[in-house]
Coordinates of C-alpha atoms and ligand atoms in Angstrom, one line a residue:
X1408 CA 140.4 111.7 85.4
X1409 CA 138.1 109.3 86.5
X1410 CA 139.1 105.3 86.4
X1411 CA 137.0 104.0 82.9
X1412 CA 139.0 100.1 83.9
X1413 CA 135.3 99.0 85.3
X1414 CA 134.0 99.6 81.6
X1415 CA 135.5 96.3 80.3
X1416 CA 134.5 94.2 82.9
X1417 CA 132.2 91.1 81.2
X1418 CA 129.3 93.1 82.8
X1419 CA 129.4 95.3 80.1
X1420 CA 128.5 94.9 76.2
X1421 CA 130.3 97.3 73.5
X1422 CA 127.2 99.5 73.2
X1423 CA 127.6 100.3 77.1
X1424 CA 131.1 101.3 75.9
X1425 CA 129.9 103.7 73.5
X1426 CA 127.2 105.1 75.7
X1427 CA 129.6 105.7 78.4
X1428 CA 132.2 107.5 75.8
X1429 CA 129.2 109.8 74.0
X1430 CA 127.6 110.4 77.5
X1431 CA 131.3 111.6 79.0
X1432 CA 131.3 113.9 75.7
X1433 CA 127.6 115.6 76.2
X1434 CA 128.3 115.9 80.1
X1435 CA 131.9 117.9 79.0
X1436 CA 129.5 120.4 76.9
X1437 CA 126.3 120.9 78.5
X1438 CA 127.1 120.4 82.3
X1439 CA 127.3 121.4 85.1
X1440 CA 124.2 123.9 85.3
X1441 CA 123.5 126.5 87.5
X1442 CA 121.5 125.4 90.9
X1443 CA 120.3 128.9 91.9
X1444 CA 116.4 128.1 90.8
X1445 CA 115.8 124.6 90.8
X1446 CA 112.3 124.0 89.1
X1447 CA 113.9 126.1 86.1
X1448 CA 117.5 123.5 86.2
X1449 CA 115.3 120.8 86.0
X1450 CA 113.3 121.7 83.8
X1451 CA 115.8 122.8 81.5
X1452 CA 118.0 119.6 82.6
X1453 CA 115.2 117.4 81.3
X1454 CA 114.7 119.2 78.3
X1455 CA 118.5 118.5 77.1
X1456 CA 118.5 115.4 78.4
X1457 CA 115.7 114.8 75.9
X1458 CA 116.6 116.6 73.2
X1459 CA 120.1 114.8 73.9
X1460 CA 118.6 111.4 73.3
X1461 CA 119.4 110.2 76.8
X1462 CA 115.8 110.1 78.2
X1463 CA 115.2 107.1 75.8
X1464 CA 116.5 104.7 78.1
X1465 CA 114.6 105.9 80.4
X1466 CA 111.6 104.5 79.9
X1467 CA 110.1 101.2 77.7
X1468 CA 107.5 101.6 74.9
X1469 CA 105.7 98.7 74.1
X1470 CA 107.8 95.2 73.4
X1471 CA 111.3 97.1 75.1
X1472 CA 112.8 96.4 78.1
X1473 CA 114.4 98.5 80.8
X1474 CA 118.3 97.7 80.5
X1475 CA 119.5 98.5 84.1
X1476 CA 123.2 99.2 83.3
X1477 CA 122.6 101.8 80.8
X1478 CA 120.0 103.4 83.5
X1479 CA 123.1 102.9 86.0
X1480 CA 125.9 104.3 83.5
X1481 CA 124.3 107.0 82.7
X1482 CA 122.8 107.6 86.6
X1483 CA 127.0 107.2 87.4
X1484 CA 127.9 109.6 84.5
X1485 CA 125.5 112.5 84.8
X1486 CA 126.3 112.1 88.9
X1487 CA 130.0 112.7 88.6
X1488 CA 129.0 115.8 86.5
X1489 CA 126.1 117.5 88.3
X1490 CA 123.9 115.6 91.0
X1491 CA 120.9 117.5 89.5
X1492 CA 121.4 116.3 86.4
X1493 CA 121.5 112.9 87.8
X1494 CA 118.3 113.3 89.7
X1495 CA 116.3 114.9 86.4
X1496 CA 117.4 111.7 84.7
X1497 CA 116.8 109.6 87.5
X1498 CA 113.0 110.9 88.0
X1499 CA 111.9 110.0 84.8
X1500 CA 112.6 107.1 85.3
X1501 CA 111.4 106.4 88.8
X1502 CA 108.7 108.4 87.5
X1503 CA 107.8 106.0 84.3
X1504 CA 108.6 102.6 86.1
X1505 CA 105.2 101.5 86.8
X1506 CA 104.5 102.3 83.4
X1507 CA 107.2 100.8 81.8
X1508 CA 107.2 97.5 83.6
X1509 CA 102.6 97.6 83.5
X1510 CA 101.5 100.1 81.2
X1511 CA 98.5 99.5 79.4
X1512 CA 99.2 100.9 75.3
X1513 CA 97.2 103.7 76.4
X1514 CA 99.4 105.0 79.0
X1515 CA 102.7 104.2 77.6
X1516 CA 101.7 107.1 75.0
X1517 CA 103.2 109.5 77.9
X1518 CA 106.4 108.1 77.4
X1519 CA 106.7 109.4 74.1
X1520 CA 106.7 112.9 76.1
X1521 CA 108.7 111.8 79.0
X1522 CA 111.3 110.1 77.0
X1523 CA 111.5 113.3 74.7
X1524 CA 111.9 115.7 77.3
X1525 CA 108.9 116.6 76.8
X1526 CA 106.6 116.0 79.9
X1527 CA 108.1 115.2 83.9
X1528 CA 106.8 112.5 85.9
X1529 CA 107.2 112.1 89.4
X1530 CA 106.8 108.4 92.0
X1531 CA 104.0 109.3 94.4
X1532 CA 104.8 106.6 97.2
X1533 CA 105.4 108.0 100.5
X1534 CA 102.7 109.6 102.4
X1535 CA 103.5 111.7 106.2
X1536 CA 102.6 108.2 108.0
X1537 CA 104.2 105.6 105.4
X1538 CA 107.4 106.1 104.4
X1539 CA 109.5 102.8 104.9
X1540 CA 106.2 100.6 105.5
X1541 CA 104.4 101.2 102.4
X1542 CA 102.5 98.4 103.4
X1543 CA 100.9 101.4 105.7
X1544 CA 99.6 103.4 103.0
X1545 CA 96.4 105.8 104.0
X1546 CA 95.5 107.1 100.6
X1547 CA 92.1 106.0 99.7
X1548 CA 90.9 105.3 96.1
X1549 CA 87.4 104.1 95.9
X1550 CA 85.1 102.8 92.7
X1551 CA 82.9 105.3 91.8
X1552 CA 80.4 105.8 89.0
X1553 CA 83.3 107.5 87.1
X1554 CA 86.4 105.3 87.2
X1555 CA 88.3 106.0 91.1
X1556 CA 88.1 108.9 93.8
X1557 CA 91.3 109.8 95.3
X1558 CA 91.7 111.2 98.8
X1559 CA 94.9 111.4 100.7
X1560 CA 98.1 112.8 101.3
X1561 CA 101.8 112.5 99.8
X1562 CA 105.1 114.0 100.6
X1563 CA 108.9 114.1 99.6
X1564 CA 107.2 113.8 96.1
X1565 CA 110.5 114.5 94.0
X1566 CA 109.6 116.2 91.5
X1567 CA 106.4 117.6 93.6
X1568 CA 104.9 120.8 91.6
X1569 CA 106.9 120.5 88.7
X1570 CA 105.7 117.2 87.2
X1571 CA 103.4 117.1 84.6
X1572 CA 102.2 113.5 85.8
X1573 CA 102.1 111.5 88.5
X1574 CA 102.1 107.5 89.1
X1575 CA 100.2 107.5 92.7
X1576 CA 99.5 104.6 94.9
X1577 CA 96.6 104.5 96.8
X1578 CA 94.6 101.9 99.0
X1579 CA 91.5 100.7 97.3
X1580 CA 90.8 97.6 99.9
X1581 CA 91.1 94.4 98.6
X1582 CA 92.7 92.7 101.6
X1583 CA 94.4 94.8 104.7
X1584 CA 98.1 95.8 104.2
X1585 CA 100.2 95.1 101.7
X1586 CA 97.5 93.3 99.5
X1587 CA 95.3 96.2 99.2
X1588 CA 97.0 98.7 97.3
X1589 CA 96.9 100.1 93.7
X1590 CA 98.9 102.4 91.1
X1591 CA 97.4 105.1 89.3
X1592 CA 98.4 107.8 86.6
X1593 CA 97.3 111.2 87.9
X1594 CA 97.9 114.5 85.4
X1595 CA 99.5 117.3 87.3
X1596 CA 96.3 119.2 86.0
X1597 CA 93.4 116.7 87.3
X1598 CA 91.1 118.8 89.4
X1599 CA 91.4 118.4 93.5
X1600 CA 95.2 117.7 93.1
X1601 CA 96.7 120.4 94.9
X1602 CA 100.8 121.6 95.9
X1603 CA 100.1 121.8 100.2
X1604 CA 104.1 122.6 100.4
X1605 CA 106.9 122.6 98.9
X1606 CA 110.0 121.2 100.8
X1607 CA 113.3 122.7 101.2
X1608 CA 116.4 120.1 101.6
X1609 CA 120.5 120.4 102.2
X1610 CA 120.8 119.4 98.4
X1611 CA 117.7 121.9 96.7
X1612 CA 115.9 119.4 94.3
X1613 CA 112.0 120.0 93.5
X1614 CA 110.2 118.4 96.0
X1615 CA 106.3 118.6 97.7
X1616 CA 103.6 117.7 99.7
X1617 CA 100.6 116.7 97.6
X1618 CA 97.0 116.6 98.7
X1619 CA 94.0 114.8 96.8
X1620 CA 90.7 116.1 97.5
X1621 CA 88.2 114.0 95.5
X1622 CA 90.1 113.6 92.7
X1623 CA 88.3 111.7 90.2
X1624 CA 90.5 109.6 87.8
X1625 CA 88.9 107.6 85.1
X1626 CA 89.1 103.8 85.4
X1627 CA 92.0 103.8 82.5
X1628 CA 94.2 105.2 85.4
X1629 CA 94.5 102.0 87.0
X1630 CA 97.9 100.6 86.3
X1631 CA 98.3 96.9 86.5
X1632 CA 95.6 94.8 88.4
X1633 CA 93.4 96.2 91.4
X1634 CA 95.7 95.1 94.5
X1635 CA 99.1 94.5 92.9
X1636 CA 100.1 98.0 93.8
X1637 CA 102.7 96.6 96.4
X1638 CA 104.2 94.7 94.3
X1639 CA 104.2 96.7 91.7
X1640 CA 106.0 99.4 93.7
X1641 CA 108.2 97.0 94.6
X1642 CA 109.4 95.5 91.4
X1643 CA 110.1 99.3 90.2
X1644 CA 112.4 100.1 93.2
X1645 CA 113.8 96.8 92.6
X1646 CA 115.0 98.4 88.9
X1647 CA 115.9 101.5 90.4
X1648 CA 117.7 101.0 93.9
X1649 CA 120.8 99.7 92.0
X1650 CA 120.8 103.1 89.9
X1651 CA 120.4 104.8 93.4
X1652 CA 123.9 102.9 94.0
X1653 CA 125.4 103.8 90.5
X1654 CA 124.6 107.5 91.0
X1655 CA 126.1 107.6 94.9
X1656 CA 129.1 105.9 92.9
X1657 CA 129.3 108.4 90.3
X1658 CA 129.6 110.9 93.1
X1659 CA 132.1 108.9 95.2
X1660 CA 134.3 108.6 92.0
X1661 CA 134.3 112.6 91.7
X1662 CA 135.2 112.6 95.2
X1663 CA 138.6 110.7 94.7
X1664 CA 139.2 112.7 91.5
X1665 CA 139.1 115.9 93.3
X1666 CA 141.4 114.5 96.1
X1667 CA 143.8 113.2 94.1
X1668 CA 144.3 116.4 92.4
X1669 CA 144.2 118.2 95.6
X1670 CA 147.4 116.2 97.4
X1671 CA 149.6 115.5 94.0
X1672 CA 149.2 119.5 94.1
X1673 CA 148.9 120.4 98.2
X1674 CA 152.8 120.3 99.7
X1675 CA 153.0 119.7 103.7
X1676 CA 156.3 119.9 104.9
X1677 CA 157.8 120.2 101.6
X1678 CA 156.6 117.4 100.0
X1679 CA 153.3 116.5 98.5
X1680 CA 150.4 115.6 100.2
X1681 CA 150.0 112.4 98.5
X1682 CA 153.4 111.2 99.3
X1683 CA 152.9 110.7 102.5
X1684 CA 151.7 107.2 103.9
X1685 CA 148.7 107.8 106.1
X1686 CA 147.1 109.8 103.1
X1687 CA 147.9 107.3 100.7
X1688 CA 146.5 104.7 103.3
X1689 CA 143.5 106.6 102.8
X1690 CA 143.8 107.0 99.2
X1691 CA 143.1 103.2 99.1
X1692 CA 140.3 102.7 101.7
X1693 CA 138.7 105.5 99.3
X1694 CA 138.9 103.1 96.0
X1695 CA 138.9 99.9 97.5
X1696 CA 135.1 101.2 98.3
X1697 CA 134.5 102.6 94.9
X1698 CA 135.7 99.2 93.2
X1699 CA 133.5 97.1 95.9
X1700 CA 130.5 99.7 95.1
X1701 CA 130.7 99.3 91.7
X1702 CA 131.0 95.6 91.6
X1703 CA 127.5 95.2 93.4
X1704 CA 125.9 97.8 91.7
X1705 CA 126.5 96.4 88.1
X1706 CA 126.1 92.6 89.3
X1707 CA 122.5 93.7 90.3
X1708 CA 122.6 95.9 86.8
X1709 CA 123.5 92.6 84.9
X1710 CA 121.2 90.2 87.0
X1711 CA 118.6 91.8 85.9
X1712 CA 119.3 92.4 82.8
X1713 CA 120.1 88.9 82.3
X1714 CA 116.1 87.9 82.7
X1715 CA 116.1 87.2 86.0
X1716 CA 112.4 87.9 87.6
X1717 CA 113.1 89.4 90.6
X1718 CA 116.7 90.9 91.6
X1719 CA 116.1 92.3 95.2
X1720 CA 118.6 91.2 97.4
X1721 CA 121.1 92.1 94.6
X1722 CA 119.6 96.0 94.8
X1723 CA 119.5 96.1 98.1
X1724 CA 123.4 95.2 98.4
X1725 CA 123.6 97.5 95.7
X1726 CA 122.3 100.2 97.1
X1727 CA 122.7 99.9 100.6
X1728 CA 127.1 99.4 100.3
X1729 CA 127.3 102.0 97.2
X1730 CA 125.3 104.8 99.5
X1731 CA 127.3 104.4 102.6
X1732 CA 130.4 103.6 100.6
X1733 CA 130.1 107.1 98.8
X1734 CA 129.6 109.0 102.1
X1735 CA 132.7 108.1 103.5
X1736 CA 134.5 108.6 100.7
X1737 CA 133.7 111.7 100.1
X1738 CA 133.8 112.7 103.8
X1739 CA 137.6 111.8 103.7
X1740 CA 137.9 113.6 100.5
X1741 CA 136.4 117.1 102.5
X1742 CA 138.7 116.2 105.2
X1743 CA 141.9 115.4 102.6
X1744 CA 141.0 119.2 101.5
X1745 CA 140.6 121.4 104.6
X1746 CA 139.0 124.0 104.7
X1747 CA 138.5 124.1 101.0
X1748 CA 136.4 120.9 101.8
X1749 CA 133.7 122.9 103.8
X1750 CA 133.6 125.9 101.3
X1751 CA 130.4 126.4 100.2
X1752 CA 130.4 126.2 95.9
X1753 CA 133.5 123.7 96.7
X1754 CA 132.5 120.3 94.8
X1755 CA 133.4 118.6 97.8
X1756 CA 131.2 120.6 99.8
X1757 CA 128.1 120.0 97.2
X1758 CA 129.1 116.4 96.8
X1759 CA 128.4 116.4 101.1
X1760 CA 125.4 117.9 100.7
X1761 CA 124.1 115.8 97.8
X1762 CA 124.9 112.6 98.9
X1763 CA 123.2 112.4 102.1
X1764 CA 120.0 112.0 100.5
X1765 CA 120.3 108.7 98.6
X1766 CA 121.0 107.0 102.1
X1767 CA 117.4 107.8 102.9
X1768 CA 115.0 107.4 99.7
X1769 CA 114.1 104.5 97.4
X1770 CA 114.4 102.5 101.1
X1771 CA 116.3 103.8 104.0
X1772 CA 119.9 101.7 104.6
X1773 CA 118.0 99.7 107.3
X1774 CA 115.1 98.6 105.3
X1775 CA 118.1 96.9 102.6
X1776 CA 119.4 96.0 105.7
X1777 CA 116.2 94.2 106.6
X1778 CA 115.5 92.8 102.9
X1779 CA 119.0 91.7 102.7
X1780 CA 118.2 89.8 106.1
X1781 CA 114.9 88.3 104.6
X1782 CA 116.6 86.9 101.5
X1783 CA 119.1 84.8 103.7
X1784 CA 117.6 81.1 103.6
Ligands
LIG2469 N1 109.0 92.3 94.1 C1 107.8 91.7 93.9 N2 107.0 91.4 95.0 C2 107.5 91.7 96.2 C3 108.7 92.3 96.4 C4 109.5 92.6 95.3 N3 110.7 93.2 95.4 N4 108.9 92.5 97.8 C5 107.8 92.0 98.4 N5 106.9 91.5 97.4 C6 105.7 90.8 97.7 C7 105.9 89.7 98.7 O1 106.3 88.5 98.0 C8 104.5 89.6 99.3 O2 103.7 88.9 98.4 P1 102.5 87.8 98.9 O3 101.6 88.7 99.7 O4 102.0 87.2 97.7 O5 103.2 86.8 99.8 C9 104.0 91.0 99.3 O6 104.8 91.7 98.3 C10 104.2 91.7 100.6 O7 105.6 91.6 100.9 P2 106.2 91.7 102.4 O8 105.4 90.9 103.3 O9 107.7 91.5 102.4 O10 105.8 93.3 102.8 P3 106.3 94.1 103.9 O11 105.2 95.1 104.2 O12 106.8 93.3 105.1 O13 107.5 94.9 103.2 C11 109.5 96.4 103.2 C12 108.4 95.6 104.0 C13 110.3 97.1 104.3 C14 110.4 95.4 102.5 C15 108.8 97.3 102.2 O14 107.8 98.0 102.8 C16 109.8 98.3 101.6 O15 110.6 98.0 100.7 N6 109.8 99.6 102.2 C17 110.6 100.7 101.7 C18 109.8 101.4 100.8 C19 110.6 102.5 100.1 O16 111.6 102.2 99.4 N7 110.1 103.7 100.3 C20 110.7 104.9 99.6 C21 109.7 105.4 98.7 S1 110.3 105.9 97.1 S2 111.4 107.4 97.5

């Protein structure tokens, strides 16, 4: 079984603990799920999550605040179950961010429904010219007599035509770049919103191409202040890139659990994989990484949770060593199993699959790379 040691590091309080233990329990029961039709996992996924009571931390009502290692134990937990359980939790999140961290009361009524399980929201960032320089952003919302008119493009929406909201940003023009963007909260069902595609990926998860034809949102869809919108993007991703890192670790965890199974059991030459020194060599490269992951992921977790008003050097180490830290562990551990590795339904094989992904959203390994430069004085 997995290595629980990490969970009384000072990082931790005892209610992290008991989250971990009750989390480990639900997971045992309810997971993982079939991935045969993904827009009915997730939905279902979100629904136990809710009805579970683990959606709660996903979000913060009014006077609450985001506490980033819950969001990354349970990210690690659900990851080292079921990578789509992770990413239904993980969307709600994303999802809810602007409006957890901005929310006027009005919009934080949602939560009640996506914390319940209730209602799925979905990050509309990227756009098909903007992914890692949102600065770039094309979509146009413009004052109008009613409240905003929204016309534009986005894409690798997770989430895409299953969400039953959307937090959108789009230029409305108060300076050029970066200083001319806002967020918006855009019901699935407002008219001119439409699904152009859906996309199909190595690791299936719900995910689109949305268009806005003169949508019109009422002014009570602006989140935050006209022109914030960067940083408002910014300070969510900040929150959630270390939880990007906790759920690549939850998978790189399941990755050396499988393998140490595999060669205590798999005999070469008579005597057990794992007896032999240049496995056992790799055995430690595998948690060596795992331990050095985890460290930067809950030191960005605890940061922020500590008060501290911005964390993001801290998330991108997180995210950037915890991503590329699980993809080679788990490409040793398909290569400590053979062919079994590459069999498709193998975990090892899904793990692959799955992982790839979190190298390339919330910020690609060289935009960390790049923030991580910027932060050195
Ligand atoms: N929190 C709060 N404010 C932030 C911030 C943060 N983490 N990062 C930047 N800002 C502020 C800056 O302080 C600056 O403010 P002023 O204009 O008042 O000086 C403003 O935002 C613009 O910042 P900057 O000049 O650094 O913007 P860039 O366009 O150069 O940013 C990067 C470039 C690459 C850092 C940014 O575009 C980025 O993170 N890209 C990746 C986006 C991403 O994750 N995409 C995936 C979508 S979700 S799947």
């Amino acid at each position: 079984m997995s290595d629980k040691s990490f969970l009384d590091w000072p990082f931790f309080e005892a209610r992290h603990r008991e989250l971990a233990v009750a989390l480990e329990d639900w997971c045992a029961s309810n997971l993982p799920v079939a991935h045969d039709d993904v827009d009915a996992a997730c939905k279902g996924l979100v629904a136990a999550l809710g009805a579970g009571g683990w959606l709660r931390h996903s979000g913060a009502g009014a006077g609450e605040k985001l506490d980033v290692r819950t969001l990354c134990l349970i990210r690690e937990t659900l990851a080292r179950h079921d990578a789509l359980a992770d990413f239904a939790f993980a969307m709600q999140g994303l999802g809810m961010g602007a409006i957890s961290l901005f929310g006027s009361s009005l919009q934080r009524e949602w939560l009640d429904s996506t914390r319940a399980g209730k209602a799925i929201s979905a990050f509309a960032l990227t756009e098909p010219g903007s992914g890692s320089d949102v600065a770039a952003t094309s979509t146009t919302a413009l004052r109008v007599a009613e409240g905003w008119r929204i016309d534009g493009e986005k894409t690798w929406i997770s989430n895409g035509g299953i969400a039953d909201l959307y937090v959108l940003f789009a230029r409305t023009g108060e300076a050029p770049g970066a200083r001319g963007l806002s967020a918006f909260l855009m019901p699935a069902d407002t008219q001119g919103l439409t699904i152009a595609e859906r996309l199909e990926t190595i690791a299936p998860h719900p995910l689109a191409r949305l268009r806005m034809d003169g949508v019109i949102l009422p002014e009570a869809a602006l989140i935050g202040t006209a022109g914030e919108g960067f940083k408002l993007a910014m300070s969510v991703l900040d929150i959630f890139r270390p939880t990007v890192g906790a759920a690549a670790l939850g998978m790189a965890r399941r990755a050396l659990d499988e393998t140490l199974v595999r060669v205590r059991n798999r005999k070469i030459q008579g005597q057990p994989l794992a007896d032999m020194q240049l496995v056992q060599g790799h055995l430690a490269d595998m948690a060596l990484k795992i331990d050095a992951a985890a460290l930067l992921v809950y030191r960005a977790a605890w940061t922020k949770d500590q008060g501290a008003a911005r964390i993001t050097r801290e998330a991108a180490m997180a995210k950037l060593y915890a991503t590329e830290a699980a993809q080679e562990v788990i490409d040793m551990a398909v290569q400590l199993h053979g062919g079994d590795g590459v069999r498709h339904g193998h975990p090892t094989e899904a793990l692959y699959r799955e992982i790839r992904a979190l190298r390339i959203y919330e910020g690609a390994s060289d935009v960390q790379r790049l923030v991580i430069a910027r932060s050195l004085s």
